[in-house]
Amino acid sequence: ALAPRCGLVLPGLEQRLVVPAMVSPASARPYAAAAKAAKKDAKRSRQEKVKEKAPPRRRPLMSKPVDDVYLTWLYRRPCYQLEQAVGMLKRFQELDFTHPKQFVYINVFLDMALQKKKKVDPFSSSVTLPHRFTDEVNKVLVFTENEQEAEVAREHGAAIVGGVELIKWILEDEIQADFYVAVPAMMPKLIPLRNKLRRKYPATKRNSLGSDIPKMLQFFRECHEYTVEDESIIKTRIARLDMPTEHIIANLKTIIHDICTFKPSNFDPIVRRLVIRSSTSEGLLLNLDGILPQVEKVEEKEEESAADEDQQKPAQESVST
């Protein structure tokens, strides 16, 4: 009796039974889309203003300080001649009372760029210095299966001599050496070591592959090795501070000239900056004049002399006629 008739709904119940329609955020808040678009425009305008804003002007660096105490970042880094810099390192050692036989180091900053996007690949090299500064002898392994060659290698100071039986021990890091040399007959058998040894794998261009075992051993037992780090920097020691200045200079130039061979001479010099220091001193920036090999200038002079000869020939012919 209390229930309503079929098809009839109580007046207050109708509002509660009706399911509300889905309302989109845009229709609920008509201003949201416009506000979002305005925000994007404001952000874009700020970015454009930042791009258009001129970079802050830096004060030009001054050349030479007047006072003994000064702010280093306000002045250009001084550049020294090589002989002057070596003399300063020796003077620093005397004033600081540091060890007189400390090592001398160089940091070489390289320009590895070639044409377009090509560049010189990082490399390592070995060179014989004119003046040795350490008594250390490199550990050299010789690959040979000839008994006579093996005996010669042992007589000339080879640390390890052997054939195919050494491959397993090298792969398992049971045997390690500073340098690896081999005779040509061994190369087909050493292919499993190519990825293991990488740059130390015997090769003709590295002078570690050949038949003259005594010559190879003499070079690699006493040579000085350097490697490119971080794609474009070489950090290596070159001498001891107590050595004569001319010996330090000769060792430095030997290494720099060897580095310059890794980039063709028709490009910009591979050495961009050169810093010299000792174990306890600050680094001194060097003037590269007189240090880099003068290959390009020699070629230009030869071209000029050839052009002069070509000009003189017609003159001589006209005189003779």
Tab-separated table of C-alpha atoms in Angstrom:
chain	number	residue	atom	x	y	z
A	1	ALA	CA	0.000	0.000	0.000
A	2	LEU	CA	2.910	2.300	0.738
A	3	ALA	CA	4.676	1.597	-2.560
A	4	PRO	CA	4.007	4.002	-5.393
A	5	ARG	CA	2.197	2.920	-8.470
A	6	CYS	CA	4.125	1.402	-11.365
A	7	GLY	CA	5.707	4.146	-13.381
A	8	LEU	CA	5.383	6.747	-10.627
A	9	VAL	CA	8.299	8.206	-8.671
A	10	LEU	CA	8.136	10.245	-5.571
A	11	PRO	CA	9.000	13.906	-6.141
A	12	GLY	CA	12.140	14.030	-3.960
A	13	LEU	CA	13.446	10.665	-5.107
A	14	GLU	CA	13.704	11.630	-8.777
A	15	GLN	CA	16.666	13.917	-8.269
A	16	ARG	CA	18.580	11.260	-6.334
A	17	LEU	CA	17.992	8.449	-8.846
A	18	VAL	CA	19.141	10.417	-11.870
A	19	VAL	CA	22.792	9.563	-12.779
A	20	PRO	CA	24.771	12.750	-13.368
A	21	ALA	CA	26.234	13.110	-16.860
A	22	MET	CA	30.061	13.055	-17.357
A	23	VAL	CA	31.358	16.589	-17.478
A	24	SER	CA	34.700	17.355	-19.176
A	25	PRO	CA	37.255	19.497	-17.334
A	26	ALA	CA	37.205	21.979	-20.199
A	27	SER	CA	33.443	22.524	-19.921
A	28	ALA	CA	33.624	22.569	-16.095
A	29	ARG	CA	36.409	25.164	-16.199
A	30	PRO	CA	36.206	26.995	-19.495
A	31	TYR	CA	39.122	29.209	-18.574
A	32	ALA	CA	41.641	26.264	-18.044
A	33	ALA	CA	42.629	25.821	-21.723
A	34	ALA	CA	43.120	29.542	-22.212
A	35	ALA	CA	45.222	29.774	-19.037
A	36	LYS	CA	47.383	26.854	-20.141
A	37	ALA	CA	47.955	28.405	-23.571
A	38	ALA	CA	48.839	31.739	-21.970
A	39	LYS	CA	51.327	30.000	-19.679
A	40	LYS	CA	53.032	28.356	-22.658
A	41	ASP	CA	53.230	31.684	-24.464
A	42	ALA	CA	54.761	33.326	-21.402
A	43	LYS	CA	57.321	30.547	-21.051
A	44	ARG	CA	58.200	30.793	-24.747
A	45	SER	CA	58.619	34.542	-24.510
A	46	ARG	CA	60.922	34.180	-21.487
A	47	GLN	CA	63.081	31.671	-23.367
A	48	GLU	CA	63.297	34.003	-26.348
A	49	LYS	CA	64.322	36.869	-24.096
A	50	VAL	CA	67.077	34.718	-22.553
A	51	LYS	CA	68.372	33.833	-26.022
A	52	GLU	CA	68.277	37.441	-27.165
A	53	LYS	CA	70.008	38.625	-24.017
A	54	ALA	CA	73.639	39.452	-24.763
A	55	PRO	CA	76.277	37.356	-22.922
A	56	PRO	CA	77.899	39.098	-19.982
A	57	ARG	CA	80.979	41.061	-20.907
A	58	ARG	CA	84.166	39.698	-19.399
A	59	ARG	CA	86.897	42.031	-18.387
A	60	PRO	CA	89.920	41.585	-20.714
A	61	LEU	CA	92.822	39.892	-18.992
A	62	MET	CA	95.804	42.039	-18.184
A	63	SER	CA	99.213	40.995	-19.452
A	64	LYS	CA	101.640	41.418	-16.566
A	65	PRO	CA	101.064	42.099	-12.856
A	66	VAL	CA	102.817	45.026	-11.219
A	67	ASP	CA	102.708	43.851	-7.608
A	68	ASP	CA	104.145	40.669	-6.099
A	69	VAL	CA	100.704	39.612	-4.818
A	70	TYR	CA	97.842	39.561	-7.334
A	71	LEU	CA	94.717	37.673	-8.407
A	72	THR	CA	95.842	35.132	-10.983
A	73	TRP	CA	92.505	34.969	-12.849
A	74	LEU	CA	92.795	38.656	-13.780
A	75	TYR	CA	96.021	38.123	-15.757
A	76	ARG	CA	97.067	36.038	-18.717
A	77	ARG	CA	99.058	32.943	-17.864
A	78	PRO	CA	102.740	33.753	-18.384
A	79	CYS	CA	104.544	31.845	-21.127
A	80	TYR	CA	108.228	30.968	-20.710
A	81	GLN	CA	111.068	29.901	-22.951
A	82	LEU	CA	112.132	26.299	-22.378
A	83	GLU	CA	115.553	27.035	-20.925
A	84	GLN	CA	114.118	29.744	-18.685
A	85	ALA	CA	111.405	27.394	-17.382
A	86	VAL	CA	113.888	24.627	-16.529
A	87	GLY	CA	115.990	27.167	-14.627
A	88	MET	CA	112.910	28.265	-12.677
A	89	LEU	CA	112.109	24.658	-11.713
A	90	LYS	CA	115.626	24.226	-10.369
A	91	ARG	CA	115.275	27.497	-8.438
A	92	PHE	CA	111.921	26.408	-6.964
A	93	GLN	CA	113.570	23.245	-5.638
A	94	GLU	CA	116.298	25.226	-3.911
A	95	LEU	CA	113.841	27.642	-2.296
A	96	ASP	CA	111.451	24.892	-1.160
A	97	PHE	CA	114.202	22.531	0.078
A	98	THR	CA	112.596	19.625	-1.773
A	99	HIS	CA	114.349	16.523	-3.115
A	100	PRO	CA	116.887	17.504	-5.806
A	101	LYS	CA	116.443	14.257	-7.774
A	102	GLN	CA	112.686	14.555	-8.231
A	103	PHE	CA	111.178	13.801	-11.644
A	104	VAL	CA	110.414	16.409	-14.300
A	105	TYR	CA	107.060	15.999	-16.066
A	106	ILE	CA	105.377	17.449	-19.135
A	107	ASN	CA	101.653	17.769	-19.904
A	108	VAL	CA	101.083	17.897	-23.657
A	109	PHE	CA	97.665	19.115	-24.851
A	110	LEU	CA	96.967	17.863	-28.374
A	111	ASP	CA	94.928	19.012	-31.356
A	112	MET	CA	93.677	15.701	-32.773
A	113	ALA	CA	91.433	17.214	-35.485
A	114	LEU	CA	91.826	16.293	-39.138
A	115	GLN	CA	89.631	17.059	-42.168
A	116	LYS	CA	85.876	17.345	-41.567
A	117	LYS	CA	84.912	15.149	-38.598
A	118	LYS	CA	87.965	12.903	-38.720
A	119	LYS	CA	90.576	12.963	-35.992
A	120	VAL	CA	93.768	11.251	-34.915
A	121	ASP	CA	93.038	8.169	-32.855
A	122	PRO	CA	94.562	8.045	-29.340
A	123	PHE	CA	97.972	6.419	-29.566
A	124	SER	CA	100.908	5.186	-27.524
A	125	SER	CA	104.538	5.179	-28.546
A	126	SER	CA	107.997	4.265	-27.341
A	127	VAL	CA	111.109	6.330	-27.895
A	128	THR	CA	114.762	6.109	-26.913
A	129	LEU	CA	115.755	9.187	-24.933
A	130	PRO	CA	119.238	10.633	-25.486
A	131	HIS	CA	119.813	10.839	-21.721
A	132	ARG	CA	118.400	8.100	-19.489
A	133	PHE	CA	117.127	9.264	-16.108
A	134	THR	CA	116.330	5.946	-14.432
A	135	ASP	CA	118.036	2.613	-13.933
A	136	GLU	CA	114.795	0.702	-14.442
A	137	VAL	CA	114.860	-1.886	-17.234
A	138	ASN	CA	111.675	-2.889	-19.035
A	139	LYS	CA	110.546	-6.517	-18.939
A	140	VAL	CA	110.544	-7.866	-22.511
A	141	LEU	CA	109.016	-11.166	-23.677
A	142	VAL	CA	110.312	-12.766	-26.887
A	143	PHE	CA	108.201	-15.142	-28.994
A	144	THR	CA	110.346	-17.698	-30.830
A	145	GLU	CA	110.487	-21.468	-31.196
A	146	ASN	CA	113.988	-21.560	-32.638
A	147	GLU	CA	116.528	-22.739	-30.045
A	148	GLN	CA	119.344	-20.576	-31.423
A	149	GLU	CA	117.146	-17.450	-31.449
A	150	ALA	CA	115.947	-18.252	-27.932
A	151	GLU	CA	119.541	-18.514	-26.716
A	152	VAL	CA	120.401	-15.163	-28.333
A	153	ALA	CA	117.355	-13.579	-26.674
A	154	ARG	CA	118.386	-14.825	-23.232
A	155	GLU	CA	121.944	-13.580	-23.724
A	156	HIS	CA	120.672	-10.073	-24.567
A	157	GLY	CA	118.411	-9.719	-21.535
A	158	ALA	CA	115.014	-11.099	-22.489
A	159	ALA	CA	112.919	-11.665	-19.368
A	160	ILE	CA	110.807	-14.471	-20.907
A	161	VAL	CA	111.411	-16.541	-24.028
A	162	GLY	CA	109.023	-19.112	-25.483
A	163	GLY	CA	106.589	-20.149	-28.162
A	164	VAL	CA	102.958	-21.230	-28.390
A	165	GLU	CA	102.988	-22.584	-24.830
A	166	LEU	CA	103.078	-18.986	-23.507
A	167	ILE	CA	99.736	-18.035	-25.081
A	168	LYS	CA	97.635	-19.802	-22.435
A	169	TRP	CA	99.559	-18.226	-19.562
A	170	ILE	CA	99.280	-14.734	-21.087
A	171	LEU	CA	95.521	-15.071	-21.632
A	172	GLU	CA	95.114	-16.122	-17.980
A	173	ASP	CA	97.331	-13.229	-16.757
A	174	GLU	CA	99.844	-15.674	-15.327
A	175	ILE	CA	102.591	-14.030	-17.418
A	176	GLN	CA	102.859	-10.285	-18.010
A	177	ALA	CA	105.548	-8.139	-19.590
A	178	ASP	CA	106.133	-4.491	-20.441
A	179	PHE	CA	106.740	-5.280	-24.123
A	180	TYR	CA	106.247	-8.257	-26.445
A	181	VAL	CA	108.457	-8.911	-29.476
A	182	ALA	CA	108.313	-11.752	-31.977
A	183	VAL	CA	110.051	-13.205	-35.020
A	184	PRO	CA	107.996	-13.322	-38.268
A	185	ALA	CA	107.568	-17.122	-38.156
A	186	MET	CA	105.529	-16.835	-34.936
A	187	MET	CA	102.888	-14.366	-36.123
A	188	PRO	CA	100.307	-16.862	-37.503
A	189	LYS	CA	100.340	-18.640	-34.134
A	190	LEU	CA	99.892	-15.460	-32.049
A	191	ILE	CA	96.498	-14.402	-33.447
A	192	PRO	CA	94.654	-15.440	-30.210
A	193	LEU	CA	96.635	-12.741	-28.380
A	194	ARG	CA	95.621	-9.849	-30.661
A	195	ASN	CA	92.699	-8.644	-28.510
A	196	LYS	CA	94.551	-9.363	-25.280
A	197	LEU	CA	97.744	-7.444	-26.059
A	198	ARG	CA	96.123	-4.741	-28.239
A	199	ARG	CA	98.706	-1.981	-28.700
A	200	LYS	CA	101.486	-4.199	-27.390
A	201	TYR	CA	100.789	-6.877	-29.995
A	202	PRO	CA	103.988	-7.378	-32.059
A	203	ALA	CA	103.926	-5.314	-35.258
A	204	THR	CA	106.427	-4.013	-37.772
A	205	LYS	CA	105.344	-0.374	-37.385
A	206	ARG	CA	106.060	-0.607	-33.646
A	207	ASN	CA	109.471	-2.168	-34.327
A	208	SER	CA	108.444	-5.173	-32.225
A	209	LEU	CA	108.373	-7.656	-35.116
A	210	GLY	CA	111.571	-8.681	-36.852
A	211	SER	CA	114.520	-11.029	-37.066
A	212	ASP	CA	117.088	-8.818	-35.325
A	213	ILE	CA	116.388	-9.909	-31.753
A	214	PRO	CA	119.372	-8.116	-30.131
A	215	LYS	CA	118.342	-4.792	-31.698
A	216	MET	CA	114.712	-5.152	-30.598
A	217	LEU	CA	115.743	-6.114	-27.068
A	218	GLN	CA	118.152	-3.193	-26.744
A	219	PHE	CA	115.418	-0.754	-27.783
A	220	PHE	CA	112.539	-2.083	-25.683
A	221	ARG	CA	114.570	-2.740	-22.528
A	222	GLU	CA	115.621	0.932	-22.368
A	223	CYS	CA	112.869	2.811	-24.231
A	224	HIS	CA	110.477	5.350	-22.722
A	225	GLU	CA	106.743	4.799	-23.316
A	226	TYR	CA	103.983	7.412	-23.293
A	227	THR	CA	100.233	7.204	-23.992
A	228	VAL	CA	97.428	9.603	-24.923
A	229	GLU	CA	94.959	9.972	-22.025
A	230	ASP	CA	91.441	11.427	-22.067
A	231	GLU	CA	91.477	11.556	-25.886
A	232	SER	CA	93.924	14.478	-26.171
A	233	ILE	CA	96.416	14.720	-23.275
A	234	ILE	CA	99.837	13.144	-22.712
A	235	LYS	CA	101.297	13.176	-19.197
A	236	THR	CA	104.759	11.701	-18.885
A	237	ARG	CA	108.022	12.181	-17.051
A	238	ILE	CA	111.073	13.150	-19.075
A	239	ALA	CA	114.038	13.601	-16.726
A	240	ARG	CA	115.246	14.251	-13.198
A	241	LEU	CA	115.623	17.789	-11.918
A	242	ASP	CA	119.294	17.395	-10.991
A	243	MET	CA	120.255	16.582	-14.596
A	244	PRO	CA	121.978	19.292	-16.664
A	245	THR	CA	119.565	21.711	-18.310
A	246	GLU	CA	120.660	20.726	-21.810
A	247	HIS	CA	119.912	17.044	-21.060
A	248	ILE	CA	116.385	17.860	-19.868
A	249	ILE	CA	115.777	19.973	-22.982
A	250	ALA	CA	117.095	17.230	-25.280
A	251	ASN	CA	114.789	14.615	-23.729
A	252	LEU	CA	111.781	16.921	-24.002
A	253	LYS	CA	112.407	17.730	-27.653
A	254	THR	CA	112.888	14.039	-28.475
A	255	ILE	CA	109.453	13.177	-27.087
A	256	ILE	CA	107.750	16.190	-28.707
A	257	HIS	CA	109.245	15.396	-32.129
A	258	ASP	CA	108.036	11.801	-31.812
A	259	ILE	CA	104.515	13.002	-30.907
A	260	CYS	CA	104.431	15.258	-33.972
A	261	THR	CA	104.913	12.269	-36.296
A	262	PHE	CA	101.363	11.055	-35.554
A	263	LYS	CA	99.728	13.909	-37.488
A	264	PRO	CA	100.457	14.902	-41.110
A	265	SER	CA	102.573	18.031	-41.392
A	266	ASN	CA	100.085	19.740	-43.755
A	267	PHE	CA	97.602	20.097	-40.856
A	268	ASP	CA	97.876	22.335	-37.819
A	269	PRO	CA	100.534	21.161	-35.327
A	270	ILE	CA	99.300	18.372	-33.098
A	271	VAL	CA	100.841	20.009	-30.008
A	272	ARG	CA	98.536	22.810	-28.887
A	273	ARG	CA	99.924	23.597	-25.413
A	274	LEU	CA	102.885	22.359	-23.415
A	275	VAL	CA	103.346	22.582	-19.643
A	276	ILE	CA	106.455	21.548	-17.712
A	277	ARG	CA	106.669	20.928	-13.972
A	278	SER	CA	108.529	18.969	-11.331
A	279	SER	CA	107.079	16.660	-8.687
A	280	THR	CA	106.631	19.531	-6.195
A	281	SER	CA	106.334	22.658	-8.344
A	282	GLU	CA	103.597	24.453	-10.223
A	283	GLY	CA	103.205	23.967	-13.966
A	284	LEU	CA	104.914	26.441	-16.293
A	285	LEU	CA	103.428	27.126	-19.727
A	286	LEU	CA	106.068	26.899	-22.462
A	287	ASN	CA	106.529	28.914	-25.629
A	288	LEU	CA	106.412	26.393	-28.487
A	289	ASP	CA	108.787	28.361	-30.728
A	290	GLY	CA	111.950	26.340	-31.169
A	291	ILE	CA	110.398	23.175	-29.682
A	292	LEU	CA	108.164	21.924	-32.500
A	293	PRO	CA	109.864	20.518	-35.612
A	294	GLN	CA	109.992	23.040	-38.452
A	295	VAL	CA	108.773	20.688	-41.193
A	296	GLU	CA	106.342	23.043	-42.942
A	297	LYS	CA	108.803	25.905	-43.127
A	298	VAL	CA	111.421	23.661	-44.712
A	299	GLU	CA	108.927	22.516	-47.332
A	300	GLU	CA	107.980	26.116	-48.099
A	301	LYS	CA	111.636	27.040	-48.537
A	302	GLU	CA	112.141	24.124	-50.905
A	303	GLU	CA	109.132	25.238	-52.968
A	304	GLU	CA	110.422	28.804	-53.052
A	305	SER	CA	113.899	27.676	-54.132
A	306	ALA	CA	112.349	25.479	-56.843
A	307	ALA	CA	110.312	28.453	-58.081
A	308	ASP	CA	113.452	30.636	-58.130
A	309	GLU	CA	115.283	28.030	-60.206
A	310	ASP	CA	112.392	27.919	-62.693
A	311	GLN	CA	112.551	31.698	-63.012
A	312	GLN	CA	116.340	31.686	-63.474
A	313	LYS	CA	116.291	29.084	-66.259
A	314	PRO	CA	114.454	31.273	-68.837
A	315	ALA	CA	116.757	34.181	-67.994
A	316	GLN	CA	119.846	32.040	-68.507
A	317	GLU	CA	118.459	30.734	-71.824
A	318	SER	CA	117.793	34.263	-73.060
A	319	VAL	CA	121.330	35.348	-72.126
A	320	SER	CA	122.877	32.357	-73.901
A	321	THR	CA	120.902	33.114	-77.069
